[in-house]
Amino acid sequence: MDGLVSGSTVRVELGDKSYEIAIAPGSLDELGFPMAQLNLGNKVLVVSNPAIADYYAERALASLTNAGFTVFSHLIPAGEQHKTLDSIQTIYDCALEHRLERSSTLLALGGGVIGDMTGFAAATWLRGVNFVQVPTSLLAMVDASIGGKTGVNHPLGKNLIGAFHQPRLVLVDRQVLKTLPEREFRAGMAEVIKYGVIWDLELFKQLEKQTRLDRFEAVPPQLLNLILTRSCEAKAQVVSQDEKEAGLRAILNYGHTIGHAIESLTGYEQVIHGEAVAIGMVAASKIALKMGGWGQNWDQRQLALIEKAGLPTRIPSEVTIDSILESLQTDKKVKSGRVRFILPYFSNKTFNKERRGAGANAEITDRVSEDILREVLASLGAS
Amino acid sequence: MDGLVSGSTVRVELGDKSYEIAIAPGSLDELGFPMAQLNLGNKVLVVSNPAIADYYAERALASLTNAGFTVFSHLIPAGEQHKTLDSIQTIYDCALEHRLERSSTLLALGGGVIGDMTGFAAATWLRGVNFVQVPTSLLAMVDASIGGKTGVNHPLGKNLIGAFHQPRLVLVDRQVLKTLPEREFRAGMAEVIKYGVIWDLELFKQLEKQTRLDRFEAVPPQLLNLILTRSCEAKAQVVSQDEKEAGLRAILNYGHTIGHAIESLTGYEQVIHGEAVAIGMVAASKIALKMGGWGQNWDQRQLALIEKAGLPTRIPSEVTIDSILESLQTDKKVKSGRVRFILPYFSNKTFNKERRGAGANAEITDRVSEDILREVLASLGAS
């Protein structure tokens, strides 16, 4: 993409809603240039949280101003507990105060929470304004910022309120990860491992070669670049084939079915999203093992990667099996009352030689029996 | 459409989001049949207000139940003052309580306020569930229920929060209009006259032939049928060509630019939407007259129709010109700080012989000078 320091570009193909993910170190300072090429209106409202804004808002705002935009900013306190309609109201108020128009842009400078909320505000202010994602967490870079899922939490369930609203641009600058708390870096790594399992065996193998995956400083720049590029490619390919999650896209929920339940039952703080996904992947792997089509060695290799990333692999003991089963019933992924699981699938029968693309390495099923589910949850420490 | 008593069907062509407007007297009792053909999930949540529910909910629910749906209902107090995010929250809570799934349906049984809110809840619950419109006001039948504009009001502006979310079906039963308050019947007639001016000269002439348009009982069934069918056709044709209001669709805002300002400045109760649109059309007509391209005779013919419908034609004297100008600046239709007006346009230069379709009879312009605007507003009674 013109005007950006060298890097790679991944395109999300969605007809007239197509957009690019620009992956380039240092690109935060060049943000204004690719945006200036998108035929956006003059006004940009940057939404962030106080900690991230302290680090990066000045640079982002300077780049936007230099590119000719009129820039405003708005802060929302950090944390999942602020991912509410009340926070969205504060974005609306700010949009009104600065007279944002339909051609204006909401820009998310932050992690998944800021991205999801800014995107939802962009989807619903004036029935939709432009949206740009500048993710600052590993999880947002490889997952949340791509694909147009936006939303907030209902007091009784995560992301129950939301809309599909694709960004016009996603800009990934890996250098901002150096200020990311280590726990959040590890949480993002869970989604990377997910792509390795369900979509990209080569990525999986590259991760296996690395001794440590638990800190930004432990991962060499070349590997981090490969992680970002191939994860974004995986996400972009899946989203391009199934934007609204009518089918294939559901495989990206690998680890998320039980993961969401654990997050919800522990109040979204004790176990954060990526950690819950890690536990959820361990659980899905055990379920797949019991149901066939997935081997003991694959289960162990995945477990080893998750441990190498410093992620939890067991369910907190105060979480009960019954409460998980109850929680699964309110999940968005329920269909006709049946819970749908994403299971890894490497059996010879559907062996995909490239092990990349086409949903070859995961399947969606609602045929997990309650017995198997209870057994697996108990084996992972649920009470 | 199968299973419906005889009537006409208007199709809104929007690719895989296409749907039908079924116009048939008595069809409320047959509602379940066309819905059963749409491959919807089992659960339907009917949203209405207490007065409308008293009249019609039982019949709607019976028809849905007979067709095999599991039905729930939820009431929201009547009135524009309840068109808020807080009311949307109550729909979310009800959707959660009844475990609505992505394949479930939200059905709006009511006027524009219920339709806009139910549609917004449907657009944003689980990132989008099915939506069906059963409009009970004339305004909702000919305008609000068609085209997928959904939303709620911000304390400082109408419909500033919203989303595009097309219904799967719109079912119009003119018999329910007999319980509609007369004032609301007249308000709906404003939108009908609008189509006559900007899109369908034949409709305009048919309306002129009728002595009174101010009460349901005064309008013969055949004319009411023509009004419903041709208004829905006009709306469907415009929406099919420009779903997201990138261009043409803006002509449907004829009368709405100044109309919205008047509604907003009088608190949405003193002057209701259709009345405000009537005043807005009178104003737009006067502006067009001063700018050329629109004749004195057309201005008078439109005025006569508006009066025949018992609608107001003057701005309440307590509304100031300055407050209108200020209010216009927060309108969604502002682009690059300039207010866009829809002006009627019957000049010979672009004379459309059929006077139907293709946006021939209205134009969108941001070149209305403040002087002309002030003159016209003063002439209509603004202080």
Coordinates of N, CA, C and O in Angstrom, one line a residue, chain A residues 229-319:
Chain A
T229 N 1.1 -12.3 9.7 CA 0.7 -12.4 8.4 C -0.2 -13.6 8.1 O -1.2 -13.5 7.6
R230 N 0.3 -14.8 8.6 CA -0.5 -16.0 8.3 C -1.8 -16.0 9.1 O -2.8 -16.6 8.7
S231 N -1.7 -15.5 10.3 CA -3.0 -15.4 11.1 C -4.0 -14.5 10.4 O -5.2 -14.9 10.3
C232 N -3.5 -13.4 9.9 CA -4.4 -12.4 9.2 C -4.9 -13.1 7.9 O -6.1 -12.9 7.6
E233 N -4.0 -13.8 7.3 CA -4.5 -14.5 6.0 C -5.6 -15.5 6.3 O -6.5 -15.6 5.6
A234 N -5.3 -16.3 7.4 CA -6.3 -17.3 7.8 C -7.7 -16.6 8.0 O -8.7 -17.0 7.5
K235 N -7.7 -15.6 8.8 CA -8.9 -14.9 9.2 C -9.5 -14.3 7.9 O -10.8 -14.4 7.7
A236 N -8.7 -13.7 7.1 CA -9.2 -13.0 5.9 C -9.9 -14.0 4.9 O -10.9 -13.8 4.3
Q237 N -9.2 -15.2 4.8 CA -9.7 -16.2 3.9 C -11.1 -16.8 4.4 O -12.0 -16.9 3.6
V238 N -11.2 -17.0 5.6 CA -12.4 -17.5 6.2 C -13.5 -16.5 6.1 O -14.7 -16.8 5.6
V239 N -13.2 -15.3 6.4 CA -14.2 -14.2 6.4 C -14.7 -13.9 4.9 O -15.9 -13.7 4.7
S240 N -13.8 -14.0 4.0 CA -14.1 -13.7 2.6 C -15.1 -14.8 2.1 O -16.0 -14.5 1.3
Q241 N -15.0 -16.0 2.6 CA -15.9 -17.1 2.2 C -17.2 -17.1 2.9 O -18.2 -17.6 2.4
D242 N -17.3 -16.4 4.0 CA -18.5 -16.5 4.8 C -18.6 -15.4 5.8 O -18.4 -15.5 7.0
E243 N -18.9 -14.2 5.3 CA -18.9 -13.0 6.1 C -19.8 -13.1 7.3 O -19.3 -12.7 8.4
K244 N -21.0 -13.5 7.1 CA -22.0 -13.5 8.2 C -22.1 -14.7 9.0 O -23.1 -14.9 9.7
E245 N -21.1 -15.6 8.9 CA -21.1 -16.8 9.7 C -22.3 -17.7 9.4 O -23.0 -18.2 10.3
A246 N -22.6 -17.9 8.1 CA -23.7 -18.8 7.8 C -23.2 -20.3 7.9 O -23.9 -21.2 8.0
G247 N -21.9 -20.4 7.8 CA -21.3 -21.8 7.8 C -19.9 -21.8 8.2 O -19.6 -21.7 9.4
L248 N -19.0 -21.8 7.2 CA -17.5 -22.0 7.5 C -17.0 -21.1 8.6 O -16.2 -21.6 9.4
R249 N -17.4 -19.8 8.7 CA -16.8 -18.9 9.6 C -16.9 -19.4 11.1 O -16.1 -19.1 11.9
A250 N -17.9 -20.3 11.3 CA -18.0 -20.8 12.7 C -16.8 -21.5 13.1 O -16.6 -21.7 14.4
I251 N -16.0 -22.1 12.2 CA -14.8 -22.8 12.7 C -13.8 -21.9 13.5 O -13.0 -22.4 14.3
L252 N -13.9 -20.6 13.2 CA -13.1 -19.6 14.0 C -13.5 -19.6 15.5 O -12.8 -19.1 16.3
N253 N -14.6 -20.2 15.8 CA -15.0 -20.3 17.2 C -14.4 -21.5 17.9 O -14.8 -21.9 19.0
Y254 N -13.5 -22.2 17.2 CA -12.8 -23.3 17.9 C -12.2 -22.8 19.2 O -11.6 -21.8 19.3
G255 N -12.6 -23.5 20.3 CA -12.1 -23.2 21.6 C -13.0 -22.1 22.3 O -12.9 -21.9 23.5
H256 N -13.9 -21.6 21.5 CA -14.7 -20.5 22.1 C -16.0 -20.9 22.7 O -16.6 -20.1 23.5
T257 N -16.5 -22.1 22.4 CA -17.8 -22.5 23.0 C -17.7 -22.6 24.5 O -18.3 -21.9 25.2
I258 N -16.8 -23.5 24.9 CA -16.5 -23.7 26.3 C -15.8 -22.4 26.9 O -16.0 -22.0 28.0
G259 N -15.0 -21.9 26.0 CA -14.2 -20.7 26.4 C -15.1 -19.5 26.9 O -14.9 -19.0 28.0
H260 N -16.2 -19.2 26.1 CA -17.1 -18.2 26.5 C -17.8 -18.5 27.8 O -18.0 -17.6 28.6
A261 N -18.1 -19.7 28.0 CA -18.8 -20.1 29.2 C -17.9 -19.8 30.4 O -18.3 -19.3 31.4
I262 N -16.6 -20.2 30.3 CA -15.7 -20.0 31.4 C -15.5 -18.5 31.7 O -15.5 -18.1 32.8
E263 N -15.3 -17.8 30.6 CA -15.1 -16.3 30.8 C -16.3 -15.7 31.5 O -16.2 -14.9 32.5
S264 N -17.5 -16.1 31.1 CA -18.7 -15.5 31.6 C -18.9 -15.9 33.1 O -19.2 -15.1 33.9
L265 N -18.6 -17.2 33.4 CA -18.8 -17.7 34.7 C -17.8 -17.2 35.7 O -18.0 -17.2 36.9
T266 N -16.7 -16.7 35.2 CA -15.6 -16.2 36.1 C -15.6 -14.6 36.1 O -14.7 -14.0 36.6
G267 N -16.6 -14.1 35.4 CA -16.8 -12.6 35.5 C -15.8 -11.8 34.5 O -15.6 -10.6 34.7
Y268 N -15.3 -12.5 33.5 CA -14.4 -11.8 32.5 C -13.1 -11.2 33.0 O -12.5 -10.5 32.2
E269 N -12.8 -11.5 34.2 CA -11.5 -10.9 34.7 C -10.5 -11.9 35.2 O -9.4 -11.9 34.9
Q270 N -11.1 -12.9 35.9 CA -10.2 -13.9 36.5 C -9.6 -14.7 35.3 O -8.4 -15.0 35.3
V271 N -10.4 -15.0 34.3 CA -9.9 -15.7 33.1 C -10.2 -14.8 31.9 O -11.4 -14.5 31.6
I272 N -9.2 -14.3 31.2 CA -9.5 -13.4 30.1 C -9.7 -14.2 28.8 O -9.4 -15.4 28.8
H273 N -10.2 -13.5 27.8 CA -10.7 -14.2 26.6 C -9.7 -15.2 26.1 O -10.1 -16.4 25.9
G274 N -8.5 -14.8 25.8 CA -7.5 -15.7 25.2 C -7.2 -16.9 26.1 O -7.0 -18.0 25.6
E275 N -7.2 -16.6 27.4 CA -6.9 -17.7 28.3 C -8.1 -18.7 28.3 O -7.9 -19.9 28.3
A276 N -9.3 -18.2 28.2 CA -10.5 -19.0 28.1 C -10.5 -19.8 26.9 O -10.9 -21.0 26.8
V277 N -10.1 -19.2 25.7 CA -10.0 -19.9 24.5 C -9.0 -21.0 24.6 O -9.2 -22.1 24.0
A278 N -7.9 -20.8 25.2 CA -6.9 -21.8 25.4 C -7.5 -23.0 26.1 O -7.3 -24.2 25.7
I279 N -8.2 -22.8 27.2 CA -8.8 -23.9 28.0 C -9.9 -24.6 27.1 O -10.0 -25.8 27.0
G280 N -10.6 -23.7 26.3 CA -11.6 -24.2 25.4 C -11.0 -25.1 24.3 O -11.7 -26.1 24.0
M281 N -9.9 -24.8 23.8 CA -9.2 -25.6 22.8 C -8.8 -26.9 23.4 O -8.9 -28.0 22.8
V282 N -8.3 -26.9 24.6 CA -7.9 -28.1 25.3 C -9.1 -29.0 25.4 O -9.1 -30.2 25.1
A283 N -10.2 -28.4 25.8 CA -11.5 -29.2 26.0 C -12.0 -29.8 24.7 O -12.3 -30.9 24.6
A284 N -12.0 -28.9 23.6 CA -12.5 -29.4 22.3 C -11.6 -30.5 21.8 O -12.1 -31.5 21.2
S285 N -10.3 -30.4 22.1 CA -9.4 -31.4 21.7 C -9.7 -32.8 22.4 O -9.7 -33.8 21.7
K286 N -10.0 -32.7 23.7 CA -10.3 -33.9 24.4 C -11.6 -34.5 23.9 O -11.8 -35.7 23.8
I287 N -12.6 -33.6 23.6 CA -13.9 -34.1 23.1 C -13.7 -34.8 21.8 O -14.2 -35.9 21.5
A288 N -12.9 -34.2 20.9 CA -12.6 -34.8 19.6 C -11.9 -36.1 19.7 O -12.2 -37.0 18.9
L289 N -11.0 -36.2 20.7 CA -10.3 -37.4 20.9 C -11.3 -38.5 21.3 O -11.2 -39.7 20.7
K290 N -12.2 -38.2 22.2 CA -13.2 -39.2 22.6 C -14.2 -39.6 21.4 O -14.7 -40.7 21.4
M291 N -14.4 -38.7 20.5 CA -15.3 -38.9 19.4 C -14.6 -39.5 18.2 O -15.3 -39.8 17.2
G292 N -13.3 -39.6 18.2 CA -12.6 -40.1 17.1 C -12.3 -39.0 16.0 O -12.8 -37.9 16.1
G293 N -11.3 -39.3 15.1 CA -11.0 -38.4 14.1 C -9.9 -37.4 14.5 O -9.6 -36.5 13.7
W294 N -9.4 -37.6 15.6 CA -8.3 -36.7 16.1 C -7.4 -37.5 17.0 O -7.9 -38.3 17.8
G295 N -6.1 -37.4 16.8 CA -5.2 -38.3 17.5 C -4.6 -37.8 18.8 O -4.5 -36.6 19.0
Q296 N -4.2 -38.8 19.6 CA -3.6 -38.5 20.9 C -2.3 -37.6 20.7 O -2.1 -36.6 21.4
N297 N -1.6 -37.8 19.6 CA -0.4 -37.0 19.4 C -0.7 -35.6 19.0 O -0.1 -34.7 19.5
W298 N -1.8 -35.4 18.3 CA -2.2 -34.0 18.0 C -2.7 -33.3 19.2 O -2.4 -32.1 19.4
D299 N -3.4 -34.0 20.0 CA -3.9 -33.4 21.3 C -2.7 -33.0 22.1 O -2.7 -31.9 22.7
Q300 N -1.6 -33.8 22.2 CA -0.5 -33.5 23.0 C 0.3 -32.3 22.4 O 0.9 -31.5 23.1
R301 N 0.4 -32.3 21.0 CA 1.2 -31.3 20.4 C 0.5 -29.9 20.6 O 1.2 -28.9 20.9
Q302 N -0.8 -29.9 20.5 CA -1.6 -28.6 20.8 C -1.3 -28.2 22.2 O -1.1 -27.0 22.5
L303 N -1.4 -29.2 23.2 CA -1.3 -28.9 24.6 C 0.1 -28.3 24.8 O 0.3 -27.3 25.6
A304 N 1.1 -28.9 24.2 CA 2.5 -28.4 24.4 C 2.6 -26.9 23.9 O 3.3 -26.1 24.5
L305 N 2.0 -26.6 22.8 CA 2.0 -25.2 22.3 C 1.4 -24.3 23.2 O 1.9 -23.2 23.5
I306 N 0.2 -24.7 23.7 CA -0.5 -23.8 24.7 C 0.3 -23.6 25.9 O 0.4 -22.4 26.4
E307 N 1.0 -24.6 26.4 CA 1.8 -24.4 27.6 C 3.0 -23.6 27.3 O 3.4 -22.7 28.1
K308 N 3.6 -23.7 26.1 CA 4.7 -22.9 25.7 C 4.4 -21.4 25.6 O 5.2 -20.5 25.8
A309 N 3.1 -21.2 25.4 CA 2.6 -19.8 25.3 C 2.2 -19.3 26.7 O 1.8 -18.2 26.9
G310 N 2.5 -20.1 27.7 CA 2.2 -19.7 29.1 C 0.7 -19.6 29.4 O 0.3 -18.8 30.3
L311 N -0.1 -20.3 28.7 CA -1.6 -20.2 28.8 C -2.1 -21.3 29.7 O -1.5 -22.4 29.7
P312 N -3.2 -21.0 30.4 CA -3.8 -22.1 31.3 C -4.4 -23.2 30.4 O -4.9 -23.0 29.3
T313 N -4.5 -24.4 31.0 CA -5.0 -25.5 30.3 C -6.1 -26.2 31.1 O -6.6 -27.2 30.6
R314 N -6.4 -25.7 32.3 CA -7.4 -26.3 33.1 C -8.4 -25.3 33.6 O -8.2 -24.1 33.6
I315 N -9.6 -25.9 33.8 CA -10.8 -25.0 34.2 C -10.7 -24.7 35.7 O -10.3 -25.6 36.5
P316 N -10.8 -23.4 36.1 CA -10.8 -23.1 37.5 C -11.7 -24.0 38.3 O -12.9 -24.2 37.9
S317 N -11.3 -24.5 39.5 CA -12.0 -25.6 40.2 C -13.3 -25.1 40.7 O -14.2 -25.9 41.0
E318 N -13.5 -23.8 40.9 CA -14.8 -23.3 41.5 C -15.9 -23.2 40.4 O -17.0 -23.0 40.7
V319 N -15.5 -23.4 39.1 CA -16.5 -23.5 38.1 C -17.1 -24.9 38.0 O -16.4 -25.9 37.9

